[in-house]
Coordinates of C-alpha atoms and ligand atoms in Angstrom, one line a residue:
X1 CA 53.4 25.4 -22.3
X2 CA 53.2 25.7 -18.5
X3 CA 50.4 28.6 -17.7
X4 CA 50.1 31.4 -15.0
X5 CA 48.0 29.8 -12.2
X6 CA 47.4 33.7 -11.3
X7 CA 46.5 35.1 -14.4
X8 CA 42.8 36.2 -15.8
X9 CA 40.4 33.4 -17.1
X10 CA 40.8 32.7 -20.8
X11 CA 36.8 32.4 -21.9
X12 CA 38.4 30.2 -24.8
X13 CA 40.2 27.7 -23.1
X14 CA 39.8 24.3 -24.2
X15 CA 38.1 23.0 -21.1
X16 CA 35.8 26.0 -21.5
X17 CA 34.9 25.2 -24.5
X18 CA 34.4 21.6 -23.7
X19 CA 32.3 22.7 -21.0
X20 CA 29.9 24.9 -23.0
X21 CA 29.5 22.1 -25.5
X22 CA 31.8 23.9 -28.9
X23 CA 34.3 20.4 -28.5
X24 CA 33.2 17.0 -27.5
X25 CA 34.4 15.2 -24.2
X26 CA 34.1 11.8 -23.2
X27 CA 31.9 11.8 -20.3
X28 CA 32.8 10.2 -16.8
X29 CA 30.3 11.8 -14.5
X30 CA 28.7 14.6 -13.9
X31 CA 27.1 17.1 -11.4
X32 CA 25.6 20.2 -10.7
X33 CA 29.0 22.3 -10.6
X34 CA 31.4 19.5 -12.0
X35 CA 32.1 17.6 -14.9
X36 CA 34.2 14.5 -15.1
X37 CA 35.9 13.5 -18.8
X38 CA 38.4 11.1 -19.9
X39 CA 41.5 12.5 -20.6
X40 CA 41.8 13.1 -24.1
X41 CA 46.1 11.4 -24.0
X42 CA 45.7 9.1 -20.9
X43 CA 48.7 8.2 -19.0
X44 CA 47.3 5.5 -17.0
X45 CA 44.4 2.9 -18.2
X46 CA 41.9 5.4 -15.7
X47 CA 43.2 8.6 -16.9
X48 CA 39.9 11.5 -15.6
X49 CA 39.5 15.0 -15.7
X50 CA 37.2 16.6 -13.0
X51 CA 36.5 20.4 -13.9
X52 CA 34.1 22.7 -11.7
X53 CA 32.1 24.5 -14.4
X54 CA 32.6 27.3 -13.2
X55 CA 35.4 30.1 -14.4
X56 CA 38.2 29.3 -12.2
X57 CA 41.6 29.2 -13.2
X58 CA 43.6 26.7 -11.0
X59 CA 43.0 25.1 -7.6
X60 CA 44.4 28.2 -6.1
X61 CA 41.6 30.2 -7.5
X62 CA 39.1 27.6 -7.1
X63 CA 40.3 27.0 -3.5
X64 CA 40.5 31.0 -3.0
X65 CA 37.2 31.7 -5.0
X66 CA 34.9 28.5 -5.5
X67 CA 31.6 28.6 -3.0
X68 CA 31.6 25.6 -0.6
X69 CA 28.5 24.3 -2.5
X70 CA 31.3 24.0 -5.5
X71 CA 33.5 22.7 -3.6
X72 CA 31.8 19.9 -2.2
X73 CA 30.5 18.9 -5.5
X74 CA 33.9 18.9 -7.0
X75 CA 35.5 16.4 -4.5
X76 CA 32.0 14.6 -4.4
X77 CA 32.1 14.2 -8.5
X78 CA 35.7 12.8 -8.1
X79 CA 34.8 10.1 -5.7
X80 CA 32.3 9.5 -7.8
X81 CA 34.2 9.2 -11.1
X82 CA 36.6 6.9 -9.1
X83 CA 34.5 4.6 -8.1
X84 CA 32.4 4.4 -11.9
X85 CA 35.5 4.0 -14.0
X86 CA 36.6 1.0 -11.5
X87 CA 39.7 3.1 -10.2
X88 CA 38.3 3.0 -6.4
X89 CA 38.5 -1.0 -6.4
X90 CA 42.2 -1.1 -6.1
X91 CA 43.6 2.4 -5.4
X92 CA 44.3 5.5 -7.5
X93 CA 45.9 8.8 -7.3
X94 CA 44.4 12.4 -7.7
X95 CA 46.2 15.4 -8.7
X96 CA 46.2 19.2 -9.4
X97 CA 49.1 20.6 -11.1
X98 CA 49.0 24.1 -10.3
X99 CA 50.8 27.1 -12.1
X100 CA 54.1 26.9 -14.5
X101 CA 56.3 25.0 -11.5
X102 CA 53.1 22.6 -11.2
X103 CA 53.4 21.9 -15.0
X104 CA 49.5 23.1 -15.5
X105 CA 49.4 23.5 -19.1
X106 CA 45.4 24.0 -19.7
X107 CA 44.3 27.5 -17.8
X108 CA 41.1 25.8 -16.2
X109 CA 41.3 23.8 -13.0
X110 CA 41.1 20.2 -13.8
X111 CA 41.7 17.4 -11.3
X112 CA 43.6 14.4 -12.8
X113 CA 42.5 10.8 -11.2
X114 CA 45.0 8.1 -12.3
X115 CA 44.4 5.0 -12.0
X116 CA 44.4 1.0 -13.4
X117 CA 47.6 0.6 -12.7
X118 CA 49.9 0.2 -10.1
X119 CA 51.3 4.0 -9.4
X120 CA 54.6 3.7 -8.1
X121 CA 56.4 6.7 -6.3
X122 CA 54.9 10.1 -6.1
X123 CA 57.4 11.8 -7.9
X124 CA 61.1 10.3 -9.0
X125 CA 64.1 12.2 -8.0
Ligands
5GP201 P1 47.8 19.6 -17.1 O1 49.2 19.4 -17.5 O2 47.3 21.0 -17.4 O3 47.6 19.3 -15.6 O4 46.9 18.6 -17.8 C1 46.2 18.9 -19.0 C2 45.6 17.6 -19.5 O5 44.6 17.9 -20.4 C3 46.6 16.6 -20.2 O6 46.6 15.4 -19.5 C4 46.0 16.5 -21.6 O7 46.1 15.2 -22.1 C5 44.5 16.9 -21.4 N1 43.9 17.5 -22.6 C6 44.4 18.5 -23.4 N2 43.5 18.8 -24.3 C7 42.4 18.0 -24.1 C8 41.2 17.9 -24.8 O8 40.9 18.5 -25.8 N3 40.3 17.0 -24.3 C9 40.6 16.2 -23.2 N4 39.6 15.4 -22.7 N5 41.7 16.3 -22.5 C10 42.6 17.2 -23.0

């Protein structure tokens, strides 16, 4: 189910949890405020998560709340995970779905990098 990109942190959110360790991820890359992990039902041969460690709900928190320092490392880490998995070689897409209209479904911002494929259209009508 599609969450509230505006409601309170859930401490017990599966990325949370993944992040303090209580569930295993598969990971990509990581950094002093970011983790990258593979995504656990890939869509794409490259199918990433980047998460900020920190508490933030969706990009519209993050991007309302997160300290440049976080920021930075977030865009950094996906770049980075790009280029380890092999997605930067022939192109990829990166994407946030935000809130219930976005289709964000896990109440932690996570950053999707798709890629291994060719992508086709943004979105089909
Ligand atoms: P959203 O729709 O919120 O943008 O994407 C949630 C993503 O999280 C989905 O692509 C889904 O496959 C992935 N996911 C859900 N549960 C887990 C999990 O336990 N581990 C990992 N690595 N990915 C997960």
């Amino acid at each position: 189910m599609p969450i509230d990109h505006k409601q309170a942190y859930d401490e017990q959110n599966i990325f949370a949890r993944i992040l303090r360790g209580e569930l295993p991820g598969r990971v990509v890359a990581e950094s002093e405020h970011s983790l990258a992990i593979e995504d656990i039902n890939p869509l794409a041969p490259i199918h990433v998560l980047v998460l900020p460690r920190g508490a933030y709900v969706s990009w519209d928190d993050f991007s309302a709340n997160a300290s440049d320092a976080e920021i930075a490392d977030l865009v950094r880490l996906i770049g980075e995970a790009a280029r380890k998995t092999g997605a930067d070689t022939q192109g990829y897409r990166v994407l946030a779905n935000t809130g219930k209209r976005g289709g964000q479904e896990v109440p932690h911002l996570h950053v999707h990098i798709f890629g291994g494929q060719p992508l086709g259209p943004m979105l089909s009508r």
